[in-house]
Coordinates of C-alpha atoms in Angstrom, one line a residue:
Chain J
X22 CA 0.0 0.0 0.0
X23 CA 1.4 3.4 -1.0
X24 CA 2.1 5.8 1.9
X25 CA 1.1 9.4 2.1
X26 CA 2.6 11.5 -0.7
X27 CA 3.2 15.2 -0.8
X28 CA 4.1 17.4 -3.7
X29 CA 6.2 19.2 -4.3
X30 CA 8.9 18.2 -1.9
X31 CA 10.6 21.6 -2.1
X32 CA 9.5 25.0 -3.0
X33 CA 11.1 28.4 -3.1
X34 CA 8.8 31.5 -3.2
X35 CA 9.2 35.2 -2.6
X36 CA 7.2 37.3 -0.2
X37 CA 3.8 38.2 -1.4
X38 CA 3.4 35.2 -3.7
X39 CA 0.9 32.4 -3.0
X40 CA 1.6 28.7 -2.9
X41 CA -0.4 25.5 -3.2
X42 CA 0.7 22.3 -1.6
X43 CA -0.8 18.9 -2.3
X44 CA -1.3 15.8 -0.2
X45 CA -2.5 12.3 -1.3
X46 CA -3.5 10.2 1.6
X47 CA -3.2 6.4 1.9
X48 CA -5.9 4.7 -0.2
X49 CA -9.1 4.4 1.8
X50 CA -8.2 7.1 4.3
X51 CA -10.7 9.9 4.5
X52 CA -9.1 12.2 7.1
X53 CA -6.3 14.5 6.1
X54 CA -4.6 16.9 8.6
X55 CA -1.9 19.5 8.0
X56 CA 0.8 20.6 10.3
X57 CA 3.5 23.3 10.1
X58 CA 6.9 22.6 11.6
X59 CA 9.4 25.4 12.3
X60 CA 12.4 25.4 14.6
X61 CA 10.9 28.2 16.7
X62 CA 7.3 27.0 17.0
X63 CA 7.7 23.3 16.6
X64 CA 4.8 21.2 15.1
X65 CA 1.6 23.1 14.9
X66 CA -1.8 21.9 13.7
X67 CA -3.2 23.8 10.8
X68 CA -6.5 22.1 9.9
X69 CA -8.1 18.8 9.3
X70 CA -10.4 17.7 6.6
X71 CA -12.8 14.7 6.7
X72 CA -15.0 13.7 3.9
X73 CA -14.4 17.1 2.1
X74 CA -15.4 19.1 5.2
X75 CA -13.0 21.1 7.4
X76 CA -13.5 19.7 10.9
X77 CA -10.9 21.4 12.9
X78 CA -8.7 24.5 12.5
X79 CA -5.7 25.7 14.3
X80 CA -4.7 29.2 15.2
X81 CA -3.4 30.4 11.9
X82 CA -4.4 33.5 9.9
X83 CA -6.9 33.3 7.1
X84 CA -4.0 33.4 4.6
X85 CA -3.8 29.6 5.3
X86 CA -6.6 27.7 3.7
X87 CA -7.3 24.2 2.5
X88 CA -9.7 21.9 0.8
X89 CA -10.3 18.2 0.3
X90 CA -11.6 16.6 -2.9
X91 CA -13.9 13.7 -3.3
X92 CA -11.0 11.3 -3.7
X93 CA -9.7 12.5 -0.3
X94 CA -6.7 14.3 -1.8
X95 CA -6.1 17.6 -0.1
X96 CA -4.5 20.9 -0.9
X97 CA -3.5 23.7 1.3
X98 CA -2.9 27.2 0.1
X99 CA -1.0 30.0 1.6
X100 CA -1.6 33.5 0.1
X101 CA 0.5 36.6 0.5
X102 CA 3.5 34.7 1.7
X103 CA 5.6 36.1 4.6
X104 CA 9.2 35.2 5.6
X105 CA 7.8 33.5 8.7
X106 CA 5.9 31.0 6.5
X107 CA 9.1 29.2 5.7
X108 CA 8.6 25.8 7.2
X109 CA 8.2 22.1 6.7
X110 CA 4.5 21.4 6.0
X111 CA 3.5 17.9 6.9
X112 CA 0.3 16.2 6.0
X113 CA -1.1 13.2 7.8
X114 CA -3.9 10.8 6.9
X115 CA -6.1 8.6 8.9
X116 CA -8.8 6.1 8.1
X117 CA -11.6 7.3 10.2
X118 CA -12.9 10.5 11.7
X119 CA -13.0 9.5 15.3
X120 CA -10.5 10.9 17.7
X121 CA -7.4 9.1 18.6
X122 CA -6.8 7.4 15.3
X123 CA -3.3 6.4 14.2
X124 CA -2.1 9.0 11.7
X125 CA 0.4 8.4 9.0
X126 CA 2.6 11.3 7.9
X127 CA 4.0 12.2 4.5
X128 CA 7.5 13.3 3.9
X129 CA 6.6 16.9 3.9
X130 CA 7.0 19.9 1.7
X131 CA 9.8 22.3 2.6
X132 CA 8.8 25.8 1.8
X133 CA 11.3 28.6 1.7
X134 CA 10.1 32.2 1.4
X135 CA 12.7 34.7 0.3
Chain N
X1 CA -6.3 23.7 26.6
X2 CA -3.9 20.9 25.7
X3 CA -0.2 21.1 26.4
X4 CA 2.7 18.6 26.1
X5 CA 6.0 19.2 27.7
X6 CA 9.2 17.4 26.7
X7 CA 11.8 19.0 28.9
X8 CA 14.8 17.1 27.4
X9 CA 15.8 19.0 24.4
X10 CA 18.7 16.7 23.5
X11 CA 20.1 13.5 24.9
X12 CA 23.3 11.8 23.9
X13 CA 24.1 8.2 24.8
X14 CA 26.5 5.5 23.8
X15 CA 25.2 2.6 21.9
X16 CA 23.7 -0.2 24.1
X17 CA 22.8 2.2 26.8
X18 CA 19.2 2.5 27.9
X19 CA 17.6 5.9 27.5
X20 CA 14.3 7.3 28.7
X21 CA 12.5 10.2 27.0
X22 CA 10.1 12.1 29.3
X23 CA 6.7 13.4 28.3
X24 CA 4.3 15.4 30.6
X25 CA 0.9 16.4 29.4
X26 CA -1.9 18.7 30.5
X27 CA -5.5 18.4 29.6
X28 CA -8.9 18.9 31.2
X29 CA -10.5 16.2 29.1
X30 CA -11.3 12.9 30.8
X31 CA -10.8 11.0 27.6
X32 CA -7.7 11.6 25.6
X33 CA -5.0 9.9 23.5
X34 CA -1.3 10.0 23.8
X35 CA 1.1 9.2 21.0
X36 CA 4.8 8.9 20.3
X37 CA 6.3 9.7 16.9
X38 CA 9.9 9.4 15.6
X39 CA 11.3 11.9 13.1
X40 CA 14.5 10.7 11.5
X41 CA 16.6 13.1 9.4
X42 CA 14.5 12.4 6.4
X43 CA 11.7 14.4 8.0
X44 CA 8.8 12.0 7.9
X45 CA 7.1 11.4 11.2
X46 CA 6.9 7.7 12.0
X47 CA 4.1 6.4 14.4
X48 CA 5.4 4.4 17.3
X49 CA 2.5 4.0 19.8
X50 CA -1.0 5.3 20.8
X51 CA -2.4 5.0 24.3
X52 CA -6.0 5.8 25.5
X53 CA -6.4 7.6 28.7
X54 CA -8.4 4.8 30.2
X55 CA -5.7 2.2 29.5
X56 CA -2.8 2.6 31.9
X57 CA -1.1 -0.6 31.0
X58 CA 2.5 -0.3 30.2
X59 CA 3.6 -1.6 26.8
X60 CA 6.7 -3.2 25.5
X61 CA 7.5 -3.6 21.8
X62 CA 10.9 -5.1 21.2
X63 CA 13.5 -2.7 22.6
X64 CA 10.8 0.0 23.1
X65 CA 8.6 0.4 26.2
X66 CA 6.2 3.0 27.4
X67 CA 5.2 3.9 30.9
X68 CA 1.8 5.7 31.2
X69 CA 1.0 7.2 34.6
X70 CA -2.2 9.3 34.9
X71 CA -1.3 10.2 38.5
X72 CA 1.7 12.2 37.3
X73 CA 0.3 13.0 33.8
X74 CA 3.3 11.4 32.2
X75 CA 3.9 9.1 29.3
X76 CA 7.5 8.2 29.2
X77 CA 9.3 6.2 26.5
X78 CA 12.3 4.0 27.1
X79 CA 14.6 2.5 24.5
X80 CA 16.6 -0.4 25.8
X81 CA 20.1 -1.2 24.4
X82 CA 20.0 1.8 22.1
X83 CA 21.4 1.6 18.6
X84 CA 22.7 4.2 16.2
X85 CA 19.6 3.8 14.1
X86 CA 17.6 5.1 17.0
X87 CA 19.1 8.6 16.5
X88 CA 16.2 10.9 15.7
X89 CA 13.9 13.5 17.1
X90 CA 11.1 11.9 19.2
X91 CA 7.8 13.7 19.7
X92 CA 5.1 13.1 22.2
X93 CA 1.6 14.2 21.2
X94 CA -1.9 14.5 22.7
X95 CA -5.3 14.2 21.2
X96 CA -8.7 14.4 22.7
X97 CA -12.2 13.2 22.1
X98 CA -14.1 15.7 20.0
X99 CA -10.9 17.1 18.6
X100 CA -11.0 14.8 15.6
X101 CA -7.5 13.9 14.6
X102 CA -6.0 17.2 15.8
X103 CA -2.8 16.6 17.8
X104 CA -0.9 18.8 20.1
X105 CA 2.8 18.0 19.9
X106 CA 5.6 18.5 22.4
X107 CA 8.8 20.3 21.3
X108 CA 10.6 17.0 20.7
X109 CA 13.7 15.4 22.1
X110 CA 16.7 15.0 19.9
X111 CA 18.3 11.6 20.6
X112 CA 21.9 11.0 19.5
X113 CA 23.2 7.5 19.8
X114 CA 27.0 7.2 19.3
X115 CA 29.3 4.3 18.8

């Protein structure tokens, strides 16, 4: 079974641009969560999608948005990029929507904002 | 509010030593879930274990063992006879009923195992 895949693996953008990251969950998984990892703030929850609906949202500005498609693939978008958005963005998939499920993480997308 | 504290930022051991990684959590929820993940240099988080709040049994899996104590809000992780391949950052995380799959992570402990 293929694991969670994220594309692209690396991105370099400049301030003010926008970016879209993609995550394909494990086949059959319906929940996708996104996390931002930075040296200063650690791993922080961005949002979770389950069956195409956003279920939970972390404390991030509205510039961070996401969506989930009917095949469970998810995208997150960051508009008006700031230097502080440079981070490793990790996506995790889980089979069900109940709390406490085992989550499988992808390799991440490393975003650098110049 | 959920909080996870991993006070040990970095631990260095010599191969074959035993090492314990500490995790202390805070939550007001009566039902919650605790996790440990390993992040090798490649960056991908690898699931190690999940524990429900109502199951305080300790668990052993090969060289890994976990000690869950609700009385002290701790969920510590011990690696017995450490190996160089155990070198990674280890994260403890907390989820709660009603929170979906949202996890609150600790800041991680960098474990370095040297020959």
